[in-house]
C-alpha atoms as a printed R data frame, in Angstrom:
    type eleno elety resid chain resno       x       y       z
1   ATOM     1    CA   MET     A     1   8.798 -55.833 -12.838
2   ATOM     2    CA   LYS     A     2   9.658 -52.712 -14.790
3   ATOM     3    CA   ILE     A     3   7.552 -49.636 -14.848
4   ATOM     4    CA   ARG     A     4   7.777 -47.659 -18.084
5   ATOM     5    CA   PHE     A     5   6.669 -44.060 -18.314
6   ATOM     6    CA   GLY     A     6   5.889 -42.673 -21.591
7   ATOM     7    CA   MET     A     7   6.864 -38.980 -22.662
8   ATOM     8    CA   LYS     A     8   3.280 -37.846 -21.858
9   ATOM     9    CA   TRP     A     9   3.611 -38.944 -18.199
10  ATOM    10    CA   VAL     A    10   7.123 -37.298 -18.251
11  ATOM    11    CA   SER     A    11   5.634 -34.158 -19.656
12  ATOM    12    CA   MET     A    12   2.710 -34.139 -17.271
13  ATOM    13    CA   VAL     A    13   4.980 -34.614 -14.159
14  ATOM    14    CA   VAL     A    14   7.163 -31.804 -15.271
15  ATOM    15    CA   TRP     A    15   4.327 -29.468 -15.914
16  ATOM    16    CA   LEU     A    16   2.931 -30.280 -12.658
17  ATOM    17    CA   LEU     A    17   6.230 -29.579 -10.799
18  ATOM    18    CA   CYS     A    18   6.616 -26.328 -12.756
19  ATOM    19    CA   ALA     A    19   2.869 -25.209 -11.840
20  ATOM    20    CA   ALA     A    20   3.735 -25.876  -7.977
21  ATOM    21    CA   VAL     A    21   6.914 -23.992  -8.132
22  ATOM    22    CA   PHE     A    22   5.846 -21.157 -10.544
23  ATOM    23    CA   PRO     A    23   2.307 -20.190  -9.979
24  ATOM    24    CA   ALA     A    24   0.307 -19.164 -13.187
25  ATOM    25    CA   THR     A    25  -0.384 -15.555 -11.892
26  ATOM    26    CA   ALA     A    26   2.599 -13.343 -11.930
27  ATOM    27    CA   ALA     A    27   2.756 -10.480  -9.300
28  ATOM    28    CA   GLU     A    28   1.787  -7.190 -10.611
29  ATOM    29    CA   HIS     A    29   3.840  -4.361  -9.886
30  ATOM    30    CA   ILE     A    30   2.952  -0.751 -10.633
31  ATOM    31    CA   LEU     A    31   5.565   2.074 -10.148
32  ATOM    32    CA   VAL     A    32   4.025   5.472 -10.189
33  ATOM    33    CA   GLU     A    33   7.007   8.128 -10.504
34  ATOM    34    CA   ALA     A    34   5.944  11.419  -8.300
35  ATOM    35    CA   GLU     A    35   7.020  13.792 -10.779
36  ATOM    36    CA   ALA     A    36   4.589  12.092 -13.220
37  ATOM    37    CA   PHE     A    37   1.616  12.962 -11.132
38  ATOM    38    CA   THR     A    38  -1.065  14.455 -13.448
39  ATOM    39    CA   GLU     A    39  -2.037  17.323 -10.767
40  ATOM    40    CA   PRO     A    40   1.028  18.326  -8.652
41  ATOM    41    CA   GLY     A    41  -1.310  20.365  -6.446
42  ATOM    42    CA   GLY     A    42   1.151  22.603  -4.264
43  ATOM    43    CA   TRP     A    43   4.037  20.051  -4.606
44  ATOM    44    CA   VAL     A    44   6.903  21.262  -7.008
45  ATOM    45    CA   ASN     A    45   9.424  19.076  -9.057
46  ATOM    46    CA   ASP     A    46  12.716  19.092  -7.304
47  ATOM    47    CA   SER     A    47  15.764  17.602  -9.321
48  ATOM    48    CA   GLN     A    48  18.426  17.940  -6.754
49  ATOM    49    CA   PHE     A    49  19.035  14.228  -6.380
50  ATOM    50    CA   MET     A    50  18.754  13.254 -10.355
51  ATOM    51    CA   ASP     A    51  22.435  12.231 -10.262
52  ATOM    52    CA   GLN     A    52  21.853   9.689  -7.277
53  ATOM    53    CA   MET     A    53  18.324   8.488  -8.163
54  ATOM    54    CA   GLY     A    54  17.703   8.975 -11.966
55  ATOM    55    CA   SER     A    55  14.621  10.940 -11.535
56  ATOM    56    CA   PRO     A    56  13.281  14.002  -9.741
57  ATOM    57    CA   PHE     A    57  10.963  14.046  -6.751
58  ATOM    58    CA   LEU     A    58   7.760  15.836  -5.449
59  ATOM    59    CA   LEU     A    59   8.696  18.441  -2.599
60  ATOM    60    CA   ALA     A    60   6.075  19.987  -0.458
61  ATOM    61    CA   HIS     A    61   7.496  23.413  -0.088
62  ATOM    62    CA   GLY     A    62   4.860  25.363   1.761
63  ATOM    63    CA   ILE     A    63   7.254  27.418   4.346
64  ATOM    64    CA   GLY     A    64   5.428  25.923   7.332
65  ATOM    65    CA   ARG     A    65   1.931  25.797   5.433
66  ATOM    66    CA   PRO     A    66   0.672  22.303   4.223
67  ATOM    67    CA   VAL     A    67   0.516  22.447   0.300
68  ATOM    68    CA   ALA     A    68  -2.461  21.225  -1.768
69  ATOM    69    CA   ASP     A    69  -2.654  17.571  -2.530
70  ATOM    70    CA   ALA     A    70  -0.864  16.031  -5.478
71  ATOM    71    CA   GLU     A    71  -2.927  13.864  -7.307
72  ATOM    72    CA   THR     A    72  -2.827  11.213 -10.244
73  ATOM    73    CA   GLU     A    73  -4.242   7.839 -11.165
74  ATOM    74    CA   ALA     A    74  -2.555   4.439 -11.608
75  ATOM    75    CA   GLY     A    75  -4.060   1.591 -13.857
76  ATOM    76    CA   ILE     A    76  -4.607  -1.584 -11.945
77  ATOM    77    CA   PRO     A    77  -4.425  -4.678 -14.225
78  ATOM    78    CA   LYS     A    78  -5.851  -7.031 -11.835
79  ATOM    79    CA   SER     A    79  -7.969  -6.754  -8.855
80  ATOM    80    CA   GLY     A    80  -6.491  -8.012  -5.321
81  ATOM    81    CA   THR     A    81  -4.474  -6.982  -2.279
82  ATOM    82    CA   TYR     A    82  -1.452  -4.699  -2.961
83  ATOM    83    CA   ARG     A    83   1.266  -3.672  -0.802
84  ATOM    84    CA   VAL     A    84   2.084   0.089  -1.225
85  ATOM    85    CA   TRP     A    85   5.787   1.206  -0.920
86  ATOM    86    CA   VAL     A    86   6.448   4.857  -0.918
87  ATOM    87    CA   ARG     A    87  10.107   6.113  -1.782
88  ATOM    88    CA   THR     A    88  10.799   8.944   0.564
89  ATOM    89    CA   ARG     A    89  13.322  10.230   3.492
90  ATOM    90    CA   ASP     A    90  13.486  12.177   6.766
91  ATOM    91    CA   TRP     A    91  15.395  14.779   5.413
92  ATOM    92    CA   ALA     A    92  16.079  16.673   8.690
93  ATOM    93    CA   SER     A    93  17.188  13.348  10.475
94  ATOM    94    CA   THR     A    94  20.768  14.046   9.256
95  ATOM    95    CA   TRP     A    95  20.915  16.837  11.875
96  ATOM    96    CA   THR     A    96  18.137  15.632  14.471
97  ATOM    97    CA   LYS     A    97  19.098  11.977  14.442
98  ATOM    98    CA   GLY     A    98  15.516  11.332  15.476
99  ATOM    99    CA   ARG     A    99  15.370  13.516  18.526
100 ATOM   100    CA   CYS     A   100  12.553  15.558  17.094
101 ATOM   101    CA   ASP     A   101   9.427  15.148  15.169
102 ATOM   102    CA   ALA     A   102  10.120  14.792  11.340
103 ATOM   103    CA   PRO     A   103   9.119  18.100   9.688
104 ATOM   104    CA   GLY     A   104   8.351  16.608   6.321
105 ATOM   105    CA   LYS     A   105   5.630  14.323   6.949
106 ATOM   106    CA   PHE     A   106   2.911  13.499   4.571
107 ATOM   107    CA   ARG     A   107   0.169  10.863   3.990
108 ATOM   108    CA   VAL     A   108  -0.805   8.932   1.001
109 ATOM   109    CA   VAL     A   109  -4.371   8.518   0.049
110 ATOM   110    CA   VAL     A   110  -5.581   5.376  -2.153
111 ATOM   111    CA   ASN     A   111  -8.985   5.754  -3.584
112 ATOM   112    CA   GLY     A   112 -10.084   7.861  -0.866
113 ATOM   113    CA   HIS     A   113  -8.465   5.691   2.050
114 ATOM   114    CA   VAL     A   114  -5.801   7.448   3.980
115 ATOM   115    CA   LEU     A   115  -3.080   5.063   4.723
116 ATOM   116    CA   GLU     A   116  -2.291   4.744   8.436
117 ATOM   117    CA   THR     A   117   1.378   5.244   7.758
118 ATOM   118    CA   VAL     A   118   2.864   8.675   7.965
119 ATOM   119    CA   PHE     A   119   5.600   9.014   5.511
120 ATOM   120    CA   GLY     A   120   8.790  11.155   5.550
121 ATOM   121    CA   THR     A   121   9.538  10.106   9.062
122 ATOM   122    CA   GLU     A   122  12.178   7.439   9.218
123 ATOM   123    CA   GLY     A   123  15.769   7.420   7.788
124 ATOM   124    CA   GLU     A   124  17.873  10.300   6.401
125 ATOM   125    CA   ALA     A   125  18.639   8.333   3.126
126 ATOM   126    CA   TRP     A   126  16.120   7.659   0.343
127 ATOM   127    CA   HIS     A   127  14.460   4.400   1.005
128 ATOM   128    CA   TRP     A   128  11.161   2.459   0.591
129 ATOM   129    CA   GLN     A   129   8.819   3.134   3.328
130 ATOM   130    CA   ASP     A   130   5.990   0.452   3.845
131 ATOM   131    CA   GLY     A   131   2.463   1.766   3.740
132 ATOM   132    CA   GLY     A   132   0.777  -1.462   4.423
133 ATOM   133    CA   THR     A   133  -1.689  -3.121   2.041
134 ATOM   134    CA   VAL     A   134  -4.853  -2.051   0.198
135 ATOM   135    CA   GLU     A   135  -7.643  -3.970  -1.686
136 ATOM   136    CA   LEU     A   136  -7.732  -2.741  -5.306
137 ATOM   137    CA   LYS     A   137  -9.914  -3.519  -8.195
138 ATOM   138    CA   ARG     A   138  -9.152  -3.574 -11.724
139 ATOM   139    CA   GLY     A   139  -9.253  -0.427 -13.587
140 ATOM   140    CA   GLU     A   140  -8.062   3.032 -12.394
141 ATOM   141    CA   ALA     A   141  -7.034   3.685  -8.963
142 ATOM   142    CA   SER     A   142  -6.672   7.484  -7.467
143 ATOM   143    CA   LEU     A   143  -3.606   8.294  -5.502
144 ATOM   144    CA   LYS     A   144  -2.817  11.538  -3.520
145 ATOM   145    CA   LEU     A   145   0.011  13.003  -1.512
146 ATOM   146    CA   HIS     A   146  -1.322  14.983   1.489
147 ATOM   147    CA   ASP     A   147   1.414  17.303   3.025
148 ATOM   148    CA   GLN     A   148   1.115  17.564   6.508
149 ATOM   149    CA   THR     A   149   3.258  20.226   7.687
150 ATOM   150    CA   GLY     A   150   4.517  22.394   4.690
151 ATOM   151    CA   PHE     A   151   8.129  21.652   5.567
152 ATOM   152    CA   GLU     A   152   9.475  19.881   2.574
153 ATOM   153    CA   GLY     A   153   8.031  16.566   2.549
154 ATOM   154    CA   ARG     A   154   9.493  14.385  -0.176
155 ATOM   155    CA   CYS     A   155   8.128  11.795  -2.279
156 ATOM   156    CA   ASP     A   156  10.059   9.951  -5.055
157 ATOM   157    CA   ALA     A   157   7.756   7.206  -6.126
158 ATOM   158    CA   ILE     A   158   4.677   4.809  -5.207
159 ATOM   159    CA   LEU     A   159   5.016   1.370  -5.860
160 ATOM   160    CA   LEU     A   160   1.975  -0.932  -5.505
161 ATOM   161    CA   THR     A   161   2.622  -4.741  -5.887
162 ATOM   162    CA   SER     A   162   0.669  -7.874  -5.526
163 ATOM   163    CA   ASP     A   163   3.803  -9.590  -4.205
164 ATOM   164    CA   LEU     A   164   3.183  -8.773  -0.545
165 ATOM   165    CA   LYS     A   165   6.842 -10.143   0.262
166 ATOM   166    CA   LEU     A   166   8.509  -7.924  -2.071
167 ATOM   167    CA   LEU     A   167  11.274  -5.635  -0.588
168 ATOM   168    CA   PRO     A   168  12.207  -3.042  -3.453
169 ATOM   169    CA   PRO     A   169  15.714  -1.921  -3.477
170 ATOM   170    CA   ASP     A   170  16.415   1.297  -1.367
171 ATOM   171    CA   GLU     A   171  18.978   2.615  -4.252
172 ATOM   172    CA   ALA     A   172  16.269   2.097  -6.815
173 ATOM   173    CA   PRO     A   173  18.380   2.800  -9.841
174 ATOM   174    CA   SER     A   174  16.776   3.947 -13.035
175 ATOM   175    CA   ALA     A   175  17.328   0.446 -14.793
176 ATOM   176    CA   TRP     A   176  15.306  -0.925 -11.822
177 ATOM   177    CA   ARG     A   177  12.538   1.549 -12.352
178 ATOM   178    CA   GLN     A   178  12.095   0.723 -15.904
């Protein structure tokens, strides 16, 4: 007994396999460059690593006094759970090797919710620090950088992604950013 499949059946099987492997909903990625914040507050735009990163960053230069929050809004195309990544560094660890508390600590506030993660506390090189997940609704989300020390906290960018397993590249070249 021979079984014959018409093109409609073959097409339907291929479509079902593709739907299983490639879900219909693509992940959302929202990259917010820190230098593009609409209200920098007391944070200053610093370009000292432009040659390495392809963009400037915001610096909390308060000479020991926390500076005013930097604020902006990000367009959220679809409601859902988003992982928050912040590109930063612990600038003093070059010398302290983690033997003392990081001087450039800051927090990120999303829609009024202060994330648990304290940023600028790990690693001397620029890297993406995981800020955990947040629930966001479609529309505008408010983002704030909240300096905690006034001692040179550094933020290059914030990435909001619905791909909860995504690990952004630490080198984050300008081509990747676009």
